[in-house]
Amino acid sequence: MNTHTMTTRRNSSLLQLVPVMLCFFAMGFVDLVGTASNYVQKDLGLSDSQANLFPSLVFFWFLLFSVPTGMLMNKIGRKKTVLISLAVTALSLIIPVFGDSYMIMLASFSFLGIGNAIMQTSLNPLVSNLISSDRLASTLTFGQFVKAIASFLAPIIAAWGATTYLPTFGLGWRALFLIYALVSVLSISILAATPIEEERPDKASGVGECLKLLGRPFILLCFIGIMCHVGIDVGTNTTAPKIIMERLGLPLEEAVLATSVYFIFRTAGCFLGAFILRSMSPRLFFGISVAMMLAAMGILLVCDNLMALYVGIGMIGFGNSNIFSVIFSQALIASPTEKNEVSGLMIMGLFGGTVFPLAMGYAADEIGQAGAVAVMLAGVAYLLYYTFKIKR
């Protein structure tokens, strides 16, 4: 292959990655659920366990839709599946424009969860069509960096909508949904116009064949690891402002900035991780990340100083930023001929975003936010165990 051909293919891959990375940005819209649930809790006077139903509902749909999405990709392809996910996401973000009642928000978060389940299952393996396996982890991490930008912007946009004197069409903090809906429509237009050549699956698969992969010990370990990762992610996203309100008495409009601190550090971690993973072994980097989260949980359990709490929240954001990419890439590499099925299983693991917030909500109702932190600590302990199972 001559130099000109190699350069042309490289430039083509880069052009294809641009719309794919915009889709990663749209993938980050799911993280607005932590910010939104805090505002809904305030507006409707809900308890912690009632408010935590919203993020739990979002991630419940990962349990139902992830594996069927893996099968759908075998029939219609990854790109078309991503386009479907973007359309469902856009619908979910338009619904709150018509109100913020309990039922309207339940409907919005349900469609947001369905759209994101389809997107995360199809978008990650779509990247593997464009990138070689030795750069897959770092590329997925860069995608998570782009996703995190949308995540940390969400509380800032919501706070702006809630406090600005500029017209927001009467939406207040819900202006966030309208802005992200417009970005979803833009993502659909650009990806639809981008040609991507996909590898054809060797065979069609059923639900039973997909679930049977959990019988492989390493795939099961990866599945539980994803559950813990997203549980810590959604848990911190939702609980960080509540910890600050409980211990320092700050109003929600100020306390919600703790969510931005989390996502700023998660964004920075994803950006740096994309480069670090090119030169450091996944096991070593994963271990350092988990140790950082372990120390941070200790800070959140005992500290009542705002700066110390911000440090702990930031450490969780940085430490948790590359967990998903490492686990996901490890699972894909372990089963190279079953990428669609493995992707469906791994994204089904995002169901941890349902399990953890529910448990944290009940624990917080009983003993305060320290109970919620203890639930997340259990997830960190599992990730520490998983560290020693990572292939070098």
Tab-separated table of C-alpha atoms in Angstrom:
chain	number	residue	atom	x	y	z
A	1	MET	CA	0.000	0.000	0.000
A	2	ASN	CA	1.551	3.341	-1.030
A	3	THR	CA	1.878	6.408	1.168
A	4	HIS	CA	-0.863	8.324	-0.685
A	5	THR	CA	-3.417	5.556	-0.102
A	6	MET	CA	-2.529	5.298	3.586
A	7	THR	CA	-2.873	9.075	3.998
A	8	THR	CA	-6.245	9.074	2.219
A	9	ARG	CA	-7.591	6.303	4.487
A	10	ARG	CA	-6.305	8.077	7.589
A	11	ASN	CA	-7.981	11.347	6.572
A	12	SER	CA	-11.201	9.464	5.770
A	13	SER	CA	-11.208	7.856	9.230
A	14	LEU	CA	-10.702	11.248	10.863
A	15	LEU	CA	-13.643	12.722	8.928
A	16	GLN	CA	-15.791	9.775	10.017
A	17	LEU	CA	-14.745	10.212	13.649
A	18	VAL	CA	-16.031	13.806	13.801
A	19	PRO	CA	-19.771	12.917	13.554
A	20	VAL	CA	-19.177	9.878	15.753
A	21	MET	CA	-17.669	12.111	18.446
A	22	LEU	CA	-20.686	14.441	18.168
A	23	CYS	CA	-22.775	11.351	18.930
A	24	PHE	CA	-20.646	10.799	22.044
A	25	PHE	CA	-21.570	14.355	23.035
A	26	ALA	CA	-25.244	13.429	22.623
A	27	MET	CA	-24.584	10.297	24.673
A	28	GLY	CA	-23.662	12.588	27.582
A	29	PHE	CA	-27.198	13.965	27.714
A	30	VAL	CA	-28.165	11.031	29.934
A	31	ASP	CA	-26.100	12.569	32.742
A	32	LEU	CA	-28.464	15.527	33.002
A	33	VAL	CA	-30.723	13.197	34.974
A	34	GLY	CA	-28.796	13.868	38.212
A	35	THR	CA	-29.178	17.628	37.894
A	36	ALA	CA	-32.767	17.416	36.675
A	37	SER	CA	-33.837	15.065	39.483
A	38	ASN	CA	-32.552	17.536	42.083
A	39	TYR	CA	-34.604	20.355	40.529
A	40	VAL	CA	-37.696	18.137	40.241
A	41	GLN	CA	-37.222	17.086	43.876
A	42	LYS	CA	-37.182	20.740	44.908
A	43	ASP	CA	-40.145	21.729	42.703
A	44	LEU	CA	-42.361	18.810	43.776
A	45	GLY	CA	-41.140	18.348	47.373
A	46	LEU	CA	-39.998	14.743	46.959
A	47	SER	CA	-37.983	12.575	49.373
A	48	ASP	CA	-34.530	11.240	48.442
A	49	SER	CA	-35.897	7.794	47.603
A	50	GLN	CA	-38.670	9.306	45.441
A	51	ALA	CA	-36.253	11.637	43.610
A	52	ASN	CA	-33.723	8.854	43.039
A	53	LEU	CA	-36.419	6.971	41.150
A	54	PHE	CA	-35.707	9.248	38.167
A	55	PRO	CA	-32.074	8.199	37.547
A	56	SER	CA	-33.020	4.643	38.459
A	57	LEU	CA	-35.771	4.675	35.827
A	58	VAL	CA	-33.379	5.997	33.174
A	59	PHE	CA	-30.951	3.139	33.669
A	60	PHE	CA	-33.661	0.481	34.139
A	61	TRP	CA	-34.162	0.485	30.357
A	62	PHE	CA	-30.566	-0.630	29.825
A	63	LEU	CA	-31.603	-3.973	31.298
A	64	LEU	CA	-34.344	-4.427	28.691
A	65	PHE	CA	-32.953	-2.816	25.548
A	66	SER	CA	-29.206	-3.489	25.468
A	67	VAL	CA	-29.178	-7.126	24.357
A	68	PRO	CA	-32.020	-6.680	21.799
A	69	THR	CA	-30.062	-3.721	20.406
A	70	GLY	CA	-27.065	-6.002	19.870
A	71	MET	CA	-29.333	-8.266	17.826
A	72	LEU	CA	-30.800	-5.288	15.939
A	73	MET	CA	-27.295	-4.204	14.910
A	74	ASN	CA	-26.767	-7.610	13.304
A	75	LYS	CA	-29.810	-6.948	11.090
A	76	ILE	CA	-29.666	-3.251	10.161
A	77	GLY	CA	-26.083	-2.247	11.018
A	78	ARG	CA	-24.512	-0.072	13.702
A	79	LYS	CA	-24.890	3.323	12.041
A	80	LYS	CA	-28.649	2.952	11.458
A	81	THR	CA	-29.044	1.788	15.051
A	82	VAL	CA	-27.217	4.889	16.316
A	83	LEU	CA	-29.522	7.085	14.205
A	84	ILE	CA	-32.567	5.441	15.817
A	85	SER	CA	-31.094	6.113	19.263
A	86	LEU	CA	-30.563	9.790	18.453
A	87	ALA	CA	-34.182	10.131	17.312
A	88	VAL	CA	-35.484	8.607	20.564
A	89	THR	CA	-33.133	10.859	22.560
A	90	ALA	CA	-34.422	13.965	20.741
A	91	LEU	CA	-38.011	12.921	21.560
A	92	SER	CA	-37.156	12.478	25.243
A	93	LEU	CA	-35.701	15.977	25.434
A	94	ILE	CA	-38.687	17.634	23.761
A	95	ILE	CA	-41.249	16.175	26.220
A	96	PRO	CA	-40.267	18.396	29.245
A	97	VAL	CA	-40.880	21.508	27.145
A	98	PHE	CA	-44.590	20.851	27.807
A	99	GLY	CA	-44.299	20.820	31.614
A	100	ASP	CA	-42.464	19.412	34.627
A	101	SER	CA	-45.130	17.328	36.349
A	102	TYR	CA	-44.145	14.004	37.877
A	103	MET	CA	-45.642	11.963	35.021
A	104	ILE	CA	-44.138	14.150	32.288
A	105	MET	CA	-40.676	13.821	33.796
A	106	LEU	CA	-41.116	10.048	34.211
A	107	ALA	CA	-41.997	9.796	30.514
A	108	SER	CA	-39.047	11.989	29.507
A	109	PHE	CA	-36.529	10.033	31.582
A	110	SER	CA	-37.916	6.738	30.286
A	111	PHE	CA	-37.376	7.711	26.644
A	112	LEU	CA	-33.985	9.204	27.553
A	113	GLY	CA	-32.975	5.857	29.065
A	114	ILE	CA	-34.229	3.888	26.052
A	115	GLY	CA	-32.433	6.153	23.596
A	116	ASN	CA	-29.209	6.080	25.568
A	117	ALA	CA	-29.321	2.292	25.976
A	118	ILE	CA	-29.585	1.901	22.201
A	119	MET	CA	-26.894	4.528	21.602
A	120	GLN	CA	-24.305	3.163	24.016
A	121	THR	CA	-24.796	-0.369	22.705
A	122	SER	CA	-24.328	0.634	19.056
A	123	LEU	CA	-21.941	3.591	19.151
A	124	ASN	CA	-19.018	1.924	20.934
A	125	PRO	CA	-18.717	-1.009	18.471
A	126	LEU	CA	-19.212	1.459	15.580
A	127	VAL	CA	-15.938	3.050	16.700
A	128	SER	CA	-14.215	-0.334	16.343
A	129	ASN	CA	-14.960	-0.132	12.592
A	130	LEU	CA	-12.819	2.992	12.371
A	131	ILE	CA	-9.985	2.293	14.843
A	132	SER	CA	-7.474	-0.560	15.237
A	133	SER	CA	-7.739	-2.700	18.393
A	134	ASP	CA	-4.495	-1.347	19.892
A	135	ARG	CA	-5.989	2.165	19.931
A	136	LEU	CA	-9.548	1.212	20.827
A	137	ALA	CA	-9.292	1.888	24.577
A	138	SER	CA	-7.721	5.324	24.077
A	139	THR	CA	-10.263	6.266	21.377
A	140	LEU	CA	-13.204	5.163	23.517
A	141	THR	CA	-11.701	7.194	26.363
A	142	PHE	CA	-11.546	10.255	24.098
A	143	GLY	CA	-15.198	9.604	23.263
A	144	GLN	CA	-15.925	9.579	26.986
A	145	PHE	CA	-14.077	12.915	27.209
A	146	VAL	CA	-16.442	14.384	24.599
A	147	LYS	CA	-19.409	12.809	26.414
A	148	ALA	CA	-18.239	14.354	29.688
A	149	ILE	CA	-18.311	17.840	28.167
A	150	ALA	CA	-22.087	17.501	27.726
A	151	SER	CA	-22.311	16.098	31.251
A	152	PHE	CA	-20.579	18.960	33.044
A	153	LEU	CA	-22.352	21.605	30.945
A	154	ALA	CA	-25.773	20.273	32.032
A	155	PRO	CA	-25.829	21.689	35.609
A	156	ILE	CA	-24.369	24.981	34.379
A	157	ILE	CA	-27.057	25.373	31.695
A	158	ALA	CA	-29.798	24.340	34.148
A	159	ALA	CA	-28.587	26.858	36.765
A	160	TRP	CA	-28.420	29.528	34.064
A	161	GLY	CA	-31.969	28.745	32.985
A	162	ALA	CA	-33.181	28.873	36.593
A	163	THR	CA	-31.589	32.248	37.406
A	164	THR	CA	-31.203	34.178	34.127
A	165	TYR	CA	-33.201	37.282	33.378
A	166	LEU	CA	-33.066	36.450	29.686
A	167	PRO	CA	-36.169	34.849	28.103
A	168	THR	CA	-36.136	31.038	28.208
A	169	PHE	CA	-39.689	30.571	26.846
A	170	GLY	CA	-40.930	30.094	30.414
A	171	LEU	CA	-38.889	26.896	30.759
A	172	GLY	CA	-36.530	27.991	33.531
A	173	TRP	CA	-34.049	25.195	34.258
A	174	ARG	CA	-35.837	23.050	31.652
A	175	ALA	CA	-34.252	25.186	28.913
A	176	LEU	CA	-31.494	22.591	29.232
A	177	PHE	CA	-33.752	20.010	27.554
A	178	LEU	CA	-34.575	22.258	24.587
A	179	ILE	CA	-30.908	23.108	23.938
A	180	TYR	CA	-29.842	19.461	24.038
A	181	ALA	CA	-32.797	18.461	21.814
A	182	LEU	CA	-31.500	20.801	19.116
A	183	VAL	CA	-28.030	19.248	19.372
A	184	SER	CA	-29.578	15.783	18.989
A	185	VAL	CA	-31.254	16.828	15.741
A	186	LEU	CA	-27.928	18.229	14.495
A	187	SER	CA	-26.205	14.921	15.331
A	188	ILE	CA	-28.792	12.980	13.323
A	189	SER	CA	-28.245	15.185	10.266
A	190	ILE	CA	-24.442	14.963	10.281
A	191	LEU	CA	-24.164	11.221	11.005
A	192	ALA	CA	-26.789	10.365	8.368
A	193	ALA	CA	-24.709	12.195	5.758
A	194	THR	CA	-21.460	10.398	6.700
A	195	PRO	CA	-20.620	7.144	4.847
A	196	ILE	CA	-19.239	4.415	7.149
A	197	GLU	CA	-18.310	0.948	5.915
A	198	GLU	CA	-19.247	-1.678	8.509
A	199	GLU	CA	-18.058	-5.238	8.992
A	200	ARG	CA	-20.816	-7.784	8.531
A	201	PRO	CA	-21.587	-10.143	11.439
A	202	ASP	CA	-20.827	-13.809	10.876
A	203	LYS	CA	-24.246	-14.874	12.111
A	204	ALA	CA	-27.463	-13.621	13.610
A	205	SER	CA	-27.775	-14.133	17.351
A	206	GLY	CA	-30.619	-14.521	19.797
A	207	VAL	CA	-31.148	-13.303	23.346
A	208	GLY	CA	-30.181	-16.690	24.734
A	209	GLU	CA	-26.868	-16.736	22.861
A	210	CYS	CA	-26.067	-13.229	24.090
A	211	LEU	CA	-26.864	-13.984	27.721
A	212	LYS	CA	-24.910	-17.233	27.487
A	213	LEU	CA	-21.751	-15.133	27.179
A	214	LEU	CA	-22.179	-14.267	30.863
A	215	GLY	CA	-21.151	-17.860	31.506
A	216	ARG	CA	-17.605	-16.846	30.607
A	217	PRO	CA	-15.983	-15.777	33.898
A	218	PHE	CA	-14.117	-12.770	32.509
A	219	ILE	CA	-17.174	-11.426	30.651
A	220	LEU	CA	-19.207	-11.731	33.866
A	221	LEU	CA	-16.503	-9.857	35.797
A	222	CYS	CA	-16.602	-7.093	33.166
A	223	PHE	CA	-20.405	-6.949	33.354
A	224	ILE	CA	-20.406	-6.446	37.125
A	225	GLY	CA	-17.555	-3.951	36.779
A	226	ILE	CA	-19.666	-1.833	34.404
A	227	MET	CA	-22.540	-1.979	36.913
A	228	CYS	CA	-20.283	-0.633	39.657
A	229	HIS	CA	-18.775	2.054	37.422
A	230	VAL	CA	-22.100	3.521	36.360
A	231	GLY	CA	-23.529	3.153	39.874
A	232	ILE	CA	-20.694	5.296	41.228
A	233	ASP	CA	-21.072	7.730	38.323
A	234	VAL	CA	-24.826	8.258	38.664
A	235	GLY	CA	-24.579	8.077	42.451
A	236	THR	CA	-22.002	10.870	42.672
A	237	ASN	CA	-23.837	12.922	40.063
A	238	THR	CA	-27.033	12.732	42.134
A	239	THR	CA	-25.676	12.727	45.694
A	240	ALA	CA	-22.829	15.284	45.598
A	241	PRO	CA	-25.163	18.321	45.871
A	242	LYS	CA	-27.166	16.599	48.617
A	243	ILE	CA	-24.015	16.011	50.693
A	244	ILE	CA	-23.168	19.712	50.493
A	245	MET	CA	-26.736	20.783	51.320
A	246	GLU	CA	-26.856	18.377	54.280
A	247	ARG	CA	-23.508	19.342	55.814
A	248	LEU	CA	-23.176	23.019	54.862
A	249	GLY	CA	-26.779	24.143	54.433
A	250	LEU	CA	-26.232	25.660	50.981
A	251	PRO	CA	-29.233	26.138	48.631
A	252	LEU	CA	-29.637	23.806	45.642
A	253	GLU	CA	-28.659	26.504	43.116
A	254	GLU	CA	-25.217	26.682	44.759
A	255	ALA	CA	-24.856	23.041	45.809
A	256	VAL	CA	-25.607	21.779	42.276
A	257	LEU	CA	-22.234	23.175	41.167
A	258	ALA	CA	-20.712	20.140	42.908
A	259	THR	CA	-22.021	18.117	39.970
A	260	SER	CA	-20.071	20.386	37.612
A	261	VAL	CA	-16.938	19.825	39.709
A	262	TYR	CA	-17.420	16.085	39.302
A	263	PHE	CA	-17.842	16.320	35.535
A	264	ILE	CA	-15.002	18.825	35.060
A	265	PHE	CA	-12.595	16.360	36.639
A	266	ARG	CA	-14.168	13.437	34.802
A	267	THR	CA	-13.724	15.369	31.564
A	268	ALA	CA	-10.091	16.104	32.381
A	269	GLY	CA	-9.548	12.451	33.293
A	270	CYS	CA	-10.997	11.261	29.981
A	271	PHE	CA	-8.848	13.716	28.029
A	272	LEU	CA	-5.624	12.748	29.803
A	273	GLY	CA	-6.553	9.067	29.834
A	274	ALA	CA	-6.785	9.029	26.034
A	275	PHE	CA	-3.044	9.772	25.972
A	276	ILE	CA	-1.940	7.937	29.121
A	277	LEU	CA	-3.466	4.651	27.939
A	278	ARG	CA	-1.238	4.771	24.871
A	279	SER	CA	1.872	4.420	27.039
A	280	MET	CA	0.706	2.862	30.335
A	281	SER	CA	-0.734	-0.617	30.814
A	282	PRO	CA	-4.527	-0.684	31.355
A	283	ARG	CA	-4.105	-2.605	34.624
A	284	LEU	CA	-1.743	-0.052	36.183
A	285	PHE	CA	-3.822	2.947	35.122
A	286	PHE	CA	-7.026	1.217	36.266
A	287	GLY	CA	-5.465	0.464	39.658
A	288	ILE	CA	-4.369	4.076	40.158
A	289	SER	CA	-7.870	5.265	39.248
A	290	VAL	CA	-9.555	2.917	41.729
A	291	ALA	CA	-7.126	3.894	44.526
A	292	MET	CA	-8.036	7.531	43.907
A	293	MET	CA	-11.755	6.763	44.242
A	294	LEU	CA	-11.149	4.752	47.409
A	295	ALA	CA	-9.418	7.726	49.048
A	296	ALA	CA	-12.178	10.058	47.836
A	297	MET	CA	-14.927	7.963	49.441
A	298	GLY	CA	-13.120	8.344	52.758
A	299	ILE	CA	-13.180	12.125	52.308
A	300	LEU	CA	-16.915	12.164	51.560
A	301	LEU	CA	-17.635	10.035	54.624
A	302	VAL	CA	-15.889	12.226	57.215
A	303	CYS	CA	-15.377	15.779	55.900
A	304	ASP	CA	-17.704	18.773	56.312
A	305	ASN	CA	-15.508	21.421	54.667
A	306	LEU	CA	-16.610	22.664	51.254
A	307	MET	CA	-13.147	22.634	49.685
A	308	ALA	CA	-12.393	19.141	51.039
A	309	LEU	CA	-15.712	17.867	49.662
A	310	TYR	CA	-14.928	19.407	46.281
A	311	VAL	CA	-11.548	17.648	46.336
A	312	GLY	CA	-13.213	14.306	47.097
A	313	ILE	CA	-15.857	14.796	44.406
A	314	GLY	CA	-13.166	15.788	41.899
A	315	MET	CA	-11.082	12.706	42.752
A	316	ILE	CA	-14.070	10.455	42.087
A	317	GLY	CA	-14.647	12.212	38.769
A	318	PHE	CA	-11.025	11.800	37.697
A	319	GLY	CA	-10.746	8.233	38.977
A	320	ASN	CA	-14.018	7.035	37.441
A	321	SER	CA	-13.363	8.693	34.072
A	322	ASN	CA	-11.520	5.792	32.417
A	323	ILE	CA	-13.082	2.796	34.152
A	324	PHE	CA	-15.733	2.234	31.479
A	325	SER	CA	-13.327	2.437	28.538
A	326	VAL	CA	-10.877	-0.048	30.023
A	327	ILE	CA	-13.556	-2.582	31.007
A	328	PHE	CA	-15.427	-2.250	27.705
A	329	SER	CA	-12.302	-2.613	25.568
A	330	GLN	CA	-11.157	-5.585	27.651
A	331	ALA	CA	-14.499	-7.305	27.007
A	332	LEU	CA	-14.407	-6.606	23.249
A	333	ILE	CA	-10.821	-7.849	22.943
A	334	ALA	CA	-11.707	-11.005	24.907
A	335	SER	CA	-14.489	-11.836	22.393
A	336	PRO	CA	-13.416	-10.352	19.045
A	337	THR	CA	-15.920	-12.329	16.939
A	338	GLU	CA	-18.948	-11.354	19.064
A	339	LYS	CA	-18.579	-7.596	19.394
A	340	ASN	CA	-22.276	-6.751	18.935
A	341	GLU	CA	-23.383	-9.313	21.520
A	342	VAL	CA	-20.670	-8.345	24.020
A	343	SER	CA	-21.505	-4.668	23.542
A	344	GLY	CA	-25.147	-5.399	24.335
A	345	LEU	CA	-24.185	-7.240	27.509
A	346	MET	CA	-21.762	-4.562	28.688
A	347	ILE	CA	-24.281	-1.785	28.139
A	348	MET	CA	-26.893	-3.878	29.950
A	349	GLY	CA	-24.489	-3.520	32.877
A	350	LEU	CA	-25.415	0.173	32.977
A	351	PHE	CA	-28.450	-1.164	34.815
A	352	GLY	CA	-26.191	-0.485	37.799
A	353	GLY	CA	-27.435	3.086	37.407
A	354	THR	CA	-30.798	1.771	38.613
A	355	VAL	CA	-29.585	-0.457	41.439
A	356	PHE	CA	-27.159	1.972	43.071
A	357	PRO	CA	-29.344	5.139	43.249
A	358	LEU	CA	-32.277	3.152	44.672
A	359	ALA	CA	-30.072	1.615	47.361
A	360	MET	CA	-28.432	4.978	48.023
A	361	GLY	CA	-31.803	6.711	48.312
A	362	TYR	CA	-33.071	4.289	50.946
A	363	ALA	CA	-29.748	4.408	52.819
A	364	ALA	CA	-29.817	8.220	52.793
A	365	ASP	CA	-33.413	8.280	54.091
A	366	GLU	CA	-32.326	6.085	57.018
A	367	ILE	CA	-28.933	7.503	58.084
A	368	GLY	CA	-28.214	10.522	55.863
A	369	GLN	CA	-25.920	10.928	52.893
A	370	ALA	CA	-23.132	8.935	54.577
A	371	GLY	CA	-25.309	5.900	53.886
A	372	ALA	CA	-25.360	6.753	50.184
A	373	VAL	CA	-21.565	7.064	50.164
A	374	ALA	CA	-21.246	3.652	51.833
A	375	VAL	CA	-23.215	2.068	48.972
A	376	MET	CA	-20.808	3.601	46.445
A	377	LEU	CA	-17.855	2.405	48.525
A	378	ALA	CA	-19.008	-1.183	47.975
A	379	GLY	CA	-18.785	-0.583	44.224
A	380	VAL	CA	-15.250	0.787	44.552
A	381	ALA	CA	-14.251	-2.312	46.548
A	382	TYR	CA	-15.393	-4.540	43.656
A	383	LEU	CA	-13.431	-2.492	41.128
A	384	LEU	CA	-10.350	-2.958	43.288
A	385	TYR	CA	-10.869	-6.724	43.020
A	386	TYR	CA	-11.424	-6.449	39.241
A	387	THR	CA	-8.080	-4.622	38.858
A	388	PHE	CA	-6.193	-7.866	39.435
A	389	LYS	CA	-8.206	-9.661	36.734
A	390	ILE	CA	-7.323	-7.237	33.929
A	391	LYS	CA	-5.150	-8.722	31.214
A	392	ARG	CA	-1.881	-6.882	30.816
